[in-house]
XYZ file of C-alpha atoms in Angstrom:
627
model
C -34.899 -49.714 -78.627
C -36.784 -46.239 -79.296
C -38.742 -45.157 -76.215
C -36.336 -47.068 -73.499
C -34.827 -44.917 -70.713
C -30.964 -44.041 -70.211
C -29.272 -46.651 -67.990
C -26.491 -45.912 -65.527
C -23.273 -48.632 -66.718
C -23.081 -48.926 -63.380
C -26.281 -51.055 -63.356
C -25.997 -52.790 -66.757
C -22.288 -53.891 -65.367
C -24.034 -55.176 -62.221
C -26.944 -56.874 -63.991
C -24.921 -58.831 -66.654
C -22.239 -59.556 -64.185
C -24.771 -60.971 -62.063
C -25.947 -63.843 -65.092
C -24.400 -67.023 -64.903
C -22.247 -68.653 -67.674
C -25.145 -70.240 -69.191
C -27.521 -67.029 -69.318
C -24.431 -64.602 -70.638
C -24.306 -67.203 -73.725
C -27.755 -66.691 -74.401
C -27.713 -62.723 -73.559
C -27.323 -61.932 -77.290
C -30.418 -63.640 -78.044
C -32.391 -62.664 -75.545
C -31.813 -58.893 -75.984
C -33.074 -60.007 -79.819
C -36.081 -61.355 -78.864
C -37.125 -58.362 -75.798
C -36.704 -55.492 -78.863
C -39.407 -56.933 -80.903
C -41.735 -57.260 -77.403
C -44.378 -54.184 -77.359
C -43.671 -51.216 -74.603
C -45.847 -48.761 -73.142
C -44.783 -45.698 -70.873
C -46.741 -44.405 -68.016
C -44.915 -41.621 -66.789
C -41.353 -42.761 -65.253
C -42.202 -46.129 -65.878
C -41.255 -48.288 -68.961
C -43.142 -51.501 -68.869
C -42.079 -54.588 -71.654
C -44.448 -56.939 -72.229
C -42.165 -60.335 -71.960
C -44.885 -62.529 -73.113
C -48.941 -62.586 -72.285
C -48.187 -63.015 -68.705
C -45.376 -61.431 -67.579
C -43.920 -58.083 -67.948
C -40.864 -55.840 -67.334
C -40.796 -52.459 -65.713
C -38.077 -50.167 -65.590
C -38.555 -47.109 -63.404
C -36.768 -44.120 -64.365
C -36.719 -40.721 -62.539
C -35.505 -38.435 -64.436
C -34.928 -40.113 -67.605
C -32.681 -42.319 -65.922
C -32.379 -45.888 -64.333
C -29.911 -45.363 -61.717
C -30.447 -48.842 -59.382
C -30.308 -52.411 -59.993
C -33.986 -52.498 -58.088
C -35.413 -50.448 -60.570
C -35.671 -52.846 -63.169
C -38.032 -55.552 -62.018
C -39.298 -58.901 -63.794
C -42.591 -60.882 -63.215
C -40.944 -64.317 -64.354
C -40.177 -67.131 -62.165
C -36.440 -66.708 -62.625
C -36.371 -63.123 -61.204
C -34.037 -61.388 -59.681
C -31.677 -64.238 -61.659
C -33.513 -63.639 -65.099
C -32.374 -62.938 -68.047
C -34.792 -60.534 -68.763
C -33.601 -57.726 -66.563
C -29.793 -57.761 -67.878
C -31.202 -58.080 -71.684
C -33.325 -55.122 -71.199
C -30.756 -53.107 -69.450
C -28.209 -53.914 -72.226
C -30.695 -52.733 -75.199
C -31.669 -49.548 -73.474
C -29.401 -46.019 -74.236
C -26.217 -45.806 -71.881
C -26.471 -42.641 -69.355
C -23.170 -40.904 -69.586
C -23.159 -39.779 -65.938
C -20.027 -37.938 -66.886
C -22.288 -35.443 -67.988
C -25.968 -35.003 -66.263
C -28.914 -34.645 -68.886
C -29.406 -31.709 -70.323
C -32.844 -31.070 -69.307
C -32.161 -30.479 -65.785
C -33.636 -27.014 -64.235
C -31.635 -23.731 -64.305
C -28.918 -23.284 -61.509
C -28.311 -19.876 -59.910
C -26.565 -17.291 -61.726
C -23.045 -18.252 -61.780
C -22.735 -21.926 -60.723
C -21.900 -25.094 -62.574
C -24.127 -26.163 -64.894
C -23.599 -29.807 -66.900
C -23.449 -29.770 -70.215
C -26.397 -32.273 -71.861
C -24.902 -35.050 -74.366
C -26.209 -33.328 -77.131
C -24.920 -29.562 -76.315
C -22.267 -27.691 -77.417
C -20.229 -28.733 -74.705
C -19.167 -32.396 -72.952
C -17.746 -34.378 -70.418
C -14.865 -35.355 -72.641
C -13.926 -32.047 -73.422
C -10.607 -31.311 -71.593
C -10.900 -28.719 -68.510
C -10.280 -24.782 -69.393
C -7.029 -23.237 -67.539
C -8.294 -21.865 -64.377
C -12.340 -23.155 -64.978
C -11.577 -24.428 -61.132
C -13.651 -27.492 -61.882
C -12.741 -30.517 -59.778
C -10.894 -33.285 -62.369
C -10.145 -36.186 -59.248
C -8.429 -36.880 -56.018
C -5.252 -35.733 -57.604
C -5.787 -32.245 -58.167
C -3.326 -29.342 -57.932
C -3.537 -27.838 -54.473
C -1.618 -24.730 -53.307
C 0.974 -26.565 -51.641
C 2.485 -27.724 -55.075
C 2.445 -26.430 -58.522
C 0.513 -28.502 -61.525
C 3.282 -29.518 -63.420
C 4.085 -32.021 -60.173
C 0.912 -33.373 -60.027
C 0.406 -37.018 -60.698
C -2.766 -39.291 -61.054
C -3.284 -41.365 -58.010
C -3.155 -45.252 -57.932
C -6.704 -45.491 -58.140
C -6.727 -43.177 -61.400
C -3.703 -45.682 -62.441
C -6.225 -48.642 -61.781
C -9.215 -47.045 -63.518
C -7.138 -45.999 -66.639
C -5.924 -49.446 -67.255
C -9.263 -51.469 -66.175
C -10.501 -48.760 -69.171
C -7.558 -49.904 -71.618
C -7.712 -53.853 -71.001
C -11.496 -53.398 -71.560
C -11.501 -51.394 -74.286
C -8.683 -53.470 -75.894
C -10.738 -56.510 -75.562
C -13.989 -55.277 -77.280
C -11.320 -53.862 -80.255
C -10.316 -57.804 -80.702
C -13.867 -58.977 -81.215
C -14.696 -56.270 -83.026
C -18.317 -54.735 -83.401
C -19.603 -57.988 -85.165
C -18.018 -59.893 -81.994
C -18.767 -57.162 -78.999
C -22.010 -58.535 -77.548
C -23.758 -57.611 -74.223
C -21.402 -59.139 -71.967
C -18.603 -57.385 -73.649
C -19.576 -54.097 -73.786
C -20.574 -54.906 -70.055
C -17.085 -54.400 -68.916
C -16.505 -51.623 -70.873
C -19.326 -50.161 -69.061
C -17.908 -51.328 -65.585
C -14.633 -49.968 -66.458
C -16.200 -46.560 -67.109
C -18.140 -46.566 -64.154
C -14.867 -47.130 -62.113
C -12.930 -44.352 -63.799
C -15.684 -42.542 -62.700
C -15.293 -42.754 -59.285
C -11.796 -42.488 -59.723
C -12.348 -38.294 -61.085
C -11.323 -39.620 -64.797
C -14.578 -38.167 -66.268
C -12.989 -37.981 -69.892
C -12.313 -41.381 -70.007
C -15.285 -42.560 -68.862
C -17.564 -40.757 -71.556
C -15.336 -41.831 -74.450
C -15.584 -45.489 -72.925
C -19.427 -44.824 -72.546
C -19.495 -43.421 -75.687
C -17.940 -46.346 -77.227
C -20.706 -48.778 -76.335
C -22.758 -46.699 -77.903
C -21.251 -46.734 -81.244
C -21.191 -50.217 -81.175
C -24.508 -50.800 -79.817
C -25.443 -48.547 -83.322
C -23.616 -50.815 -85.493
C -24.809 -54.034 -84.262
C -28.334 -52.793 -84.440
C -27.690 -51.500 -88.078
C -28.872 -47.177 -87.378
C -28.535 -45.301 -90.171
C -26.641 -42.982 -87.970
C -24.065 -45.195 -87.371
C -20.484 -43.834 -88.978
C -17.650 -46.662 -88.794
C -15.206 -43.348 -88.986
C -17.000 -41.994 -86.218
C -16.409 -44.989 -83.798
C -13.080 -45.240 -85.343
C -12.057 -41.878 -83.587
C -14.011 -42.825 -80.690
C -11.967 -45.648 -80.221
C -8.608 -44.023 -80.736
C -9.233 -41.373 -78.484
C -10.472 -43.922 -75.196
C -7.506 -45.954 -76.040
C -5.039 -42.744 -76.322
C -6.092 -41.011 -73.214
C -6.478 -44.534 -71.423
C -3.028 -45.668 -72.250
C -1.206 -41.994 -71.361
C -2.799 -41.150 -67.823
C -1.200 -43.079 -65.652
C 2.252 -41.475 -66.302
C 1.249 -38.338 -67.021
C 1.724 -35.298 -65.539
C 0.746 -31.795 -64.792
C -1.474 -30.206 -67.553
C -1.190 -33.354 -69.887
C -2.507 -35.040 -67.000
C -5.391 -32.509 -66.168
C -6.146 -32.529 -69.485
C -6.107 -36.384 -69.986
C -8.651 -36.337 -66.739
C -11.138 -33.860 -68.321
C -14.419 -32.520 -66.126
C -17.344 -33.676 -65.011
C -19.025 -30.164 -65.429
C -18.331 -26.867 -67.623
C -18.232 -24.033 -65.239
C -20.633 -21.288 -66.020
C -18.666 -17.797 -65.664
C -20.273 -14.436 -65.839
C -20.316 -12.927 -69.531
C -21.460 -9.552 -68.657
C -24.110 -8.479 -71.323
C -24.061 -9.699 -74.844
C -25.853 -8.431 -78.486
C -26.572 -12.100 -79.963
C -26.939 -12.528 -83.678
C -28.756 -15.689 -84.665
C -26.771 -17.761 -87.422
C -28.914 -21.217 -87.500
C -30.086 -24.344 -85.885
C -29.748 -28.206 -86.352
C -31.313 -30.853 -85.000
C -29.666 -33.034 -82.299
C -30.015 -36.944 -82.436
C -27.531 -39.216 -80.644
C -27.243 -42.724 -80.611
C -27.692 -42.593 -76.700
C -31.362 -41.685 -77.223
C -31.176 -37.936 -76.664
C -32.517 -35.853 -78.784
C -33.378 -32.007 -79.355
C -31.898 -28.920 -81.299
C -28.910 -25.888 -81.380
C -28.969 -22.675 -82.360
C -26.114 -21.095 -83.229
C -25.287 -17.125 -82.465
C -22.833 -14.643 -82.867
C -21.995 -11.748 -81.144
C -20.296 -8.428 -83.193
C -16.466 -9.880 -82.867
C -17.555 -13.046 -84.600
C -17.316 -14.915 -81.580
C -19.742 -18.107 -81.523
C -22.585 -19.009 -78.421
C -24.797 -21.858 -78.655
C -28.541 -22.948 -77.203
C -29.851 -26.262 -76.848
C -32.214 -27.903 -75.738
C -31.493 -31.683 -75.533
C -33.317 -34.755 -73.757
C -34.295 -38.015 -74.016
C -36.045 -38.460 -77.296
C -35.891 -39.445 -81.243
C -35.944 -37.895 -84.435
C -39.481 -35.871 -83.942
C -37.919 -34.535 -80.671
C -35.137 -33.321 -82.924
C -37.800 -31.392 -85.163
C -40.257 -30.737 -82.730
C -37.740 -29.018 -80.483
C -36.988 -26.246 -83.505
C -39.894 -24.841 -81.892
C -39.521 -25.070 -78.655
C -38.993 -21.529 -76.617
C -35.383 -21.406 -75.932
C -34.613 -21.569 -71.927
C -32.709 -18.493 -71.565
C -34.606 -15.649 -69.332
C -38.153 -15.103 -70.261
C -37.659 -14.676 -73.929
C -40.431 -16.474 -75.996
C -38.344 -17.056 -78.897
C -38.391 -20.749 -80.441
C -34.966 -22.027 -81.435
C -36.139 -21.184 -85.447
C -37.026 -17.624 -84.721
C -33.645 -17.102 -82.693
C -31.856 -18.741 -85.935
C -32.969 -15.610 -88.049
C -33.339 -12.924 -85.541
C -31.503 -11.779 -82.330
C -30.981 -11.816 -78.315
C -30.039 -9.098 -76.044
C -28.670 -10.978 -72.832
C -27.868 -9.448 -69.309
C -25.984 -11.081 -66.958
C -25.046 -13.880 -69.205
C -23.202 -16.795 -68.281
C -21.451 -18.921 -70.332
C -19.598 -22.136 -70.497
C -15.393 -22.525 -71.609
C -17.851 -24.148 -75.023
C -19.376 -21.259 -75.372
C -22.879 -22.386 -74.454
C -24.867 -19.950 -72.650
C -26.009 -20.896 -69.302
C -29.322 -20.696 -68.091
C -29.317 -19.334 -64.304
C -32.153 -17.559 -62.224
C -29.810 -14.208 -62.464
C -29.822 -14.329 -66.757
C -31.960 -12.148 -68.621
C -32.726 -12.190 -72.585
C -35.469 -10.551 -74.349
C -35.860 -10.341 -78.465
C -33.538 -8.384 -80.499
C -33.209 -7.591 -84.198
C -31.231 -10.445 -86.171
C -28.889 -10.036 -89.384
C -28.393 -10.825 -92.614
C -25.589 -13.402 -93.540
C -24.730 -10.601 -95.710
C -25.106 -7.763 -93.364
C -22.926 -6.550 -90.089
C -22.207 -8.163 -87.814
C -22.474 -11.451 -89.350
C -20.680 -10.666 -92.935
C -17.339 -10.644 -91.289
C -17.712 -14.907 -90.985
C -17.738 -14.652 -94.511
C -14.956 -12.789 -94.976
C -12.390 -14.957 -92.953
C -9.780 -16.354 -95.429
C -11.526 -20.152 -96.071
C -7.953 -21.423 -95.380
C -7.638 -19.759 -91.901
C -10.987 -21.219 -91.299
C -9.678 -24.600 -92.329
C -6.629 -24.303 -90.337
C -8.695 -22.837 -86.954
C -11.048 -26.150 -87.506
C -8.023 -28.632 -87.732
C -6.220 -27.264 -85.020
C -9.162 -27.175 -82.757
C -8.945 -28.936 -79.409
C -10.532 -32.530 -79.984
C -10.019 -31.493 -84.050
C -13.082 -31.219 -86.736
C -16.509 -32.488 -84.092
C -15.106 -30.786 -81.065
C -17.365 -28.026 -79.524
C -16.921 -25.292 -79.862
C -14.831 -22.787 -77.302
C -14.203 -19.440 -76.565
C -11.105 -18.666 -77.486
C -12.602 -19.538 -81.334
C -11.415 -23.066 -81.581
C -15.068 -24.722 -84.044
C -15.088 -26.584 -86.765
C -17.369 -24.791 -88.790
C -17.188 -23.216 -92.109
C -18.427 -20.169 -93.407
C -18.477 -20.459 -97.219
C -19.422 -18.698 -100.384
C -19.975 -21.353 -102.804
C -21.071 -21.824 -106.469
C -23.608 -24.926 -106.772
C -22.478 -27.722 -109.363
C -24.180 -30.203 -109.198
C -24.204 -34.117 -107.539
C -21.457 -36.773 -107.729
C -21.594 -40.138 -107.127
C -19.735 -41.835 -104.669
C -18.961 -45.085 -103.022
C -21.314 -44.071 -99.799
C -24.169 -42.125 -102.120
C -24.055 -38.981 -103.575
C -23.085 -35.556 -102.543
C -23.218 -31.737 -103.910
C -20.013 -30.708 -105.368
C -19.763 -26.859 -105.011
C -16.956 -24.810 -106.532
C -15.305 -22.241 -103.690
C -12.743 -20.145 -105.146
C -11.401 -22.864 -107.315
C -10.915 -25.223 -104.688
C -13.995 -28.469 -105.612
C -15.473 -29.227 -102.307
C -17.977 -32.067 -101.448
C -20.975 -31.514 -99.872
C -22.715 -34.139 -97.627
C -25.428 -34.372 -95.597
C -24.682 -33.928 -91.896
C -27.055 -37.066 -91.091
C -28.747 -39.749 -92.309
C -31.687 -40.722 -89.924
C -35.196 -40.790 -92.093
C -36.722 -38.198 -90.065
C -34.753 -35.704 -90.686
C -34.963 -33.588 -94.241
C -30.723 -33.290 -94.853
C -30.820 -35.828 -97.694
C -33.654 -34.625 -99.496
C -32.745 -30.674 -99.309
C -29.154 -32.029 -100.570
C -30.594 -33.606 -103.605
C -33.072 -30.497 -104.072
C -29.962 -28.328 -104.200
C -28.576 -30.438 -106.305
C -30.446 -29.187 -109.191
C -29.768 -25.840 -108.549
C -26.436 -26.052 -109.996
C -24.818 -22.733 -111.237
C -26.537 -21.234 -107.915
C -24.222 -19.062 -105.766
C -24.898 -19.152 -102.511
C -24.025 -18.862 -98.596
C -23.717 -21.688 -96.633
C -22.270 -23.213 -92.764
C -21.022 -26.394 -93.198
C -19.108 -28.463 -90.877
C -15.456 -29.554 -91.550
C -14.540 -33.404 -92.451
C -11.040 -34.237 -92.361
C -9.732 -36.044 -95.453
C -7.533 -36.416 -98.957
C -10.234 -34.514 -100.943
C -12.200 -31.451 -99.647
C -15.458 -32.348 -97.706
C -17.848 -30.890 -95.014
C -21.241 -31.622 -93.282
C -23.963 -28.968 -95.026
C -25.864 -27.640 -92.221
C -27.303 -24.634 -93.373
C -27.567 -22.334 -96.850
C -29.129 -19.028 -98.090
C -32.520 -19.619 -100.143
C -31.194 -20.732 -103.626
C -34.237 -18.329 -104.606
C -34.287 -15.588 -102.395
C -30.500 -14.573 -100.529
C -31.665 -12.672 -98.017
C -33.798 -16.127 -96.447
C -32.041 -18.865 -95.089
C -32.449 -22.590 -94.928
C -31.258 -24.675 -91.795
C -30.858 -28.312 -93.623
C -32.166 -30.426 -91.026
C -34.900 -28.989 -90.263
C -36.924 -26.630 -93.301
C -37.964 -28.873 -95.881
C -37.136 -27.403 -99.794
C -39.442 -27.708 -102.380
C -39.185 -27.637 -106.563
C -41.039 -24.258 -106.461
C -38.032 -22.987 -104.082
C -35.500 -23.691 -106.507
C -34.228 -20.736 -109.012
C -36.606 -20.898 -112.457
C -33.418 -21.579 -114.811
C -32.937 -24.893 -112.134
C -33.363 -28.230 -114.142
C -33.686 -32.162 -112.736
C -30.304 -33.084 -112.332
C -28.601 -35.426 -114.778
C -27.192 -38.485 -113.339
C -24.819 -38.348 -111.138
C -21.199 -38.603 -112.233
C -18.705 -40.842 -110.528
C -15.992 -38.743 -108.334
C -12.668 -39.635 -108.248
C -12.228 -41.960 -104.945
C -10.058 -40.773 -102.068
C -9.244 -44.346 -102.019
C -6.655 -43.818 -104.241
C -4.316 -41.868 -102.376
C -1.654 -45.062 -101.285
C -2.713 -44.143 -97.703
C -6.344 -46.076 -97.710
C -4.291 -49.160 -97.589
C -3.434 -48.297 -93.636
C -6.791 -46.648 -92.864
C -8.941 -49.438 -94.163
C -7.534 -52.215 -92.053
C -7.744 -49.838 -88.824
C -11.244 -49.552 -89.990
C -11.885 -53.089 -90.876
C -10.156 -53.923 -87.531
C -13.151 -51.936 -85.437
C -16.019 -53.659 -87.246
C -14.626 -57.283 -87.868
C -11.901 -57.483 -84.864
C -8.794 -59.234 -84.916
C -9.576 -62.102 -86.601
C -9.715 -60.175 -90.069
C -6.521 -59.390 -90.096
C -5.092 -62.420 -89.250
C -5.832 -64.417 -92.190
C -2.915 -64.614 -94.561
C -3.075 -62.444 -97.838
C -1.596 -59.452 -99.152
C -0.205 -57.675 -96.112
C 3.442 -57.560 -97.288
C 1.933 -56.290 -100.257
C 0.558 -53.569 -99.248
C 3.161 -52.695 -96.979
C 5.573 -52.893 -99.713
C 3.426 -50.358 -101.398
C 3.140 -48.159 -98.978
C 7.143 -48.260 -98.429
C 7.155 -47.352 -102.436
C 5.164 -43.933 -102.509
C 7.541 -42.863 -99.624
C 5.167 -43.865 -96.842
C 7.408 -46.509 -95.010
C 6.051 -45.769 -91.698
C 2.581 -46.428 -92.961
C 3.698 -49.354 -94.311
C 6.145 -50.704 -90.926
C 2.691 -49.957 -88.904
C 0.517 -51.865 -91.171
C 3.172 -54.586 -91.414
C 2.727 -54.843 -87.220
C -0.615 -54.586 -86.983
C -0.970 -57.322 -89.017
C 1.473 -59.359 -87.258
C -0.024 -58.320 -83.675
C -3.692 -60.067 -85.501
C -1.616 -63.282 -86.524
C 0.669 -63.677 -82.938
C -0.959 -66.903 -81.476
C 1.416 -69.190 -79.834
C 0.349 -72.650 -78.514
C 0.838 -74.974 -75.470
C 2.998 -77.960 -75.689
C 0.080 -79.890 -76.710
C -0.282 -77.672 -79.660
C -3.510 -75.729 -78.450
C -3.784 -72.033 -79.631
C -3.071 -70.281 -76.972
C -5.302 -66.937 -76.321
C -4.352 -63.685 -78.212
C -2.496 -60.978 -76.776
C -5.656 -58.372 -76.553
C -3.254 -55.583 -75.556
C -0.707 -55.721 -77.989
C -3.135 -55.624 -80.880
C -4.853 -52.926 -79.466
C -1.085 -50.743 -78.938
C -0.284 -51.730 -82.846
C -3.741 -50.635 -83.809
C -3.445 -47.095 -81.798
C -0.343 -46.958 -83.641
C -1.708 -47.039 -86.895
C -4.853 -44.788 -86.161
C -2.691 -42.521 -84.909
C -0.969 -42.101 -87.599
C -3.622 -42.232 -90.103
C -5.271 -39.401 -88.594
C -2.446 -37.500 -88.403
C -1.626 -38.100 -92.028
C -5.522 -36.887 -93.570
C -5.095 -33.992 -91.315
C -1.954 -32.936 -93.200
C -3.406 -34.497 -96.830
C -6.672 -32.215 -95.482
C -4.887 -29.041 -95.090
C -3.231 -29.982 -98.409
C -6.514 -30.715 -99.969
C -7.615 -27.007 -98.507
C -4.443 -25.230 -99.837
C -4.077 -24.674 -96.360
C 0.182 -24.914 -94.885
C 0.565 -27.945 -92.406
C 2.721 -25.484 -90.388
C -0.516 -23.146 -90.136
C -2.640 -26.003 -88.639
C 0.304 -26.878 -85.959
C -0.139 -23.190 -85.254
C -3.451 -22.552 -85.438
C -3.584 -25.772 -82.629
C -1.297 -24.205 -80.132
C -3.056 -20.533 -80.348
C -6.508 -21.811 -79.873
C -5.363 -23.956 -76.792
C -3.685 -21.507 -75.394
């Protein structure tokens, strides 16, 4: 529900734990009926109106409900109601992994959290020698790292995390109501406390995704919640036997240190808005300094999509520069005593100073030479990426963006709408918009390019892993003017911005599906598996078919992992009396892992492929950037 604060899982656990039997089955429902309910906002306070006579408050300093007592009911039923647990449960989850990013700047030099929407995260794994604390069970001087172990309580919290996440898999998104995605929440919260801040965002972030699907946003991506998925389950399942820097790394941190930068000549590249399904909302702007490497601004809070625009021009918090986020896209920043995060965000402390600076042309020094990286050593720096293509990015270069000269074609039609298909250097790559919320202008620009088609053009586009060539279109050089620049998401094209040969584009041609690469058999049942659950997969049909197929094309392990996960949907024994008995939860959720696993593994590969990228360049490209 727009306009509701964050809520600590830590509450919404203890609130729909707190319902009894009766009240959980009608949670669902009642969470229905309290979104349509009109809400006003009086400073920290969020007050529903339940019906004429009784209302709701939830107070929120900060942005944040952080106690059960903050969340108060006039009915007769309160504290017991089910009011209070419905509202908590259709409210944005606070990832407290992370603390929000609009929290004042720390001295020079200290941690600083990185904001759900920023460059940087809680699940990102910790940088060798950052020094941030990752649990009770870190390294001390008395024993090397590669000893180290995760304590029983890290044990607990991991597999509380797996069995919960396992059981929301089962049911599915259609199936994973309130109380559900409860005990996800409760499992996060206890991992933690337990110093396993990695797996506690992905579980947080999770809920989120499902809370997205169930409530039908248009920002919702099934792929997206897919990965989310895989990676909670992945990192749940490995920490408790793992050790030394796999088991660091499997821990994450809480915070990204902020270490002293020195002075540095930024180059402003472009901006996009921020929205997140968690209710926070703002913008980045992306910079460069004259090795190419990549530094990022944001500014990121609770909001929706006209935060997202609106913060474009906000003055960016770093020293007492005036620049808005849109002037620092096209011009520059001269920084002393910078600090900056292992994600390359720039901190901002009392000791920083920045003041305006002369920007560059995409076509111009500094910022040619992004250009002129090979576009399969781009591909292969984005794949082999810690995290992969949507990880932030870090300082050694690890991003997943793409810096491309393209010649404009025109739009194809595909299963999920249509996209720009651009020629670069012979390879066809697809366009798409980087999201799909109303407010923002991506889809309209796209389909204004579009028509520009025999249009080359400069453009930073975000990489999507798959059998065909595809990236998010963030930002592109005027198709009428080269030396201006457009950032997607937030300048609005017109017609009279278009080059005067430009025409209305035909109708869109049909694109070859992806789907027909053998291997969309195995990714559309781990797919179908996250939004319908276990129960559509266990109906009889043409499993053994596909498997067979699979087998056929030389893919028999896709096809022995789709044959299991198929037959860890159908395993239901009964009692002597012939009862069904309950499913196994975990071993469905260990054959699915198996098979996303492998899927991704596979379209990175078929991606590379796709690029005319070598596999063996990816692998390598993956070890130097995470070293």
């Amino acid at each position: 529900m727009a306009g509701l604060p964050a809520v600590s899982p830590a509450v919404t656990a203890e609130l729909v734990g707190a319902l009894s039997p009766r009240l959980r089955k009608r949670l669902d429902g009642g969470i229905a009926k309290l979104a349509a309910r009109p809400m006003t906002r009086d400073g920290d306070t969020v007050r529903i109106s339940v019906d004429d006579d009784t209302d709701l408050t939830l107070h929120a300093p900060g942005g944040t409900v952080t106690g059960a007592d903050a969340v108060r009911c006039g009915c007769l039923l309160a504290p017991d109601c089910l009011h209070r647990a419905a509202a908590v449960s259709l409210a944005p989850v606070a990832d407290e992994s992370a603390e929000p990013p609009a929290t004042p700047p720390l001295p020079n030099g200290t941690a600083e959290a990185d904001g759900p929407g920023g460059s940087g995260g809680a699940s990102s794994p910790s940088a060798p020698g950052s020094g941030a604390a990752t649990g009770t069970g870190a390294a001390t001087a008395e024993g090397p790292a590669e000893a180290e172990v995760a304590d029983p309580a890290q044990r607990d919290a991991a597999r509380a995390v797996r069995d919960a996440v396992a059981t929301l898999l089962e049911a599915g998104t259609d199936g994973a109501g309130a109380v559900v995605q409860a005990e996800v929440l409760r499992a996060a919260h206890t991992a933690r406390l337990a110093g396993l801040p990695r797996a506690a965002s992905a579980a947080v972030s999770v809920v989120t995704g499902v809370r997205a699907a169930r409530s039908a946003d248009p920002a919702f991506r099934l792929a997206d919640l897919t990965d989310g998925l895989r990676d909670v389950l992945g990192v749940a399942g490995r920490l408790p036997d793992a050790t030394g820097a796999e088991l660091a790394a499997l821990r994450g941190t809480a915070r990204q240190p902020y270490r002293p930068d020195g002075s540095l000549r930024l180059y402003g590249l472009f901006s996009e808005p921020v929205l997140t399904a968690s209710g926070y909302a703002g913008a980045v702007t992306w910079t460069a300094d004259a090795d190419g490497r990549l530094y990022t601004v944001s500014d990121v809070a609770p909001g929706g999509a006209g935060r997202a625009v609106g913060a474009a021009d906000r003055a960016v918090r770093i020293g007492d520069t005036s620049l808005t986020h849109r002037e620092l896209s096209r011009a520059g920043l001269a920084v002393s005593g910078a600090t900056v995060s292992p994600t390359g965000r720039l901190g901002a402390g009392a000791g920083v100073r920045a003041v305006r600076a002369a920007g560059a042309d995409w076509r111009g020094e500094p910022l040619d030479r992004l250009w002129g990286v090979p576009v399969g050593d781009q591909v292969s720096r984005a794949l082999g990426a810690p995290g992969g293509p949507g990880a932030p990015v870090r300082q050694g270069g690890g991003h997943d963006l793409l810096f491309l000269d393209v010649t404009l074609v025109g739009p194809v039609r595909e299963t999920g709408g249509d996209c720009l298909l651009a020629d670069c250097d012979g390879v066809p790559v697809r366009l798409v918009t980087a999201h799909d919320a109303p407010g923002l202008p991506y889809r309209e620009n796209l389909r204004l390019l579009a028509a520009a088609g025999g249009t080359r053009v400069r453009v930073v586009a975000r990489l999507v892993p798959g059998p065909l060539p595809r990236a998010l279109l963030l930002a592109t050089e005027h198709p009428n003017d080269a030396a201006a620049r457009v950032d997607l998401g937030l300048d609005r094209l017109q017609h009279a911005d278009l080059p005067p040969s430009a025409a209305r584009p035909a109708a869109a041609p049909t694109a070859p599906s992806a789907d027909e690469a053998p291997l969309h058999l195995l990714r559309r049942r781990v797919q179908q598996a996250v939004s319908g659950g276990r129960r559509v997969l266990a109906f009889p049909g043409g499993a053994a078919g596909d498997g067979n197929r699979l087998r056929r094309v030389g893919l028999g392990t896709a096809g022995d992992l789709l044959d299991a996960l198929h037959a860890a949907a159908a395993d239901r024994g009964r009692d002597v009396f012939g009862r069904l008995l309950p499913s196994n939860a975990g071993r469905f959720a260990h054959a699915w892992l198996g098979a996303a696993v492998y899927t991704a593994e596979v379209e990175r590969a078929l991606c590379a492929q796709a690029w005319g990228v070598d596999a063996a360049r990816v692998a390598a490209g993956a070890v130097a950037v995470g070293a």
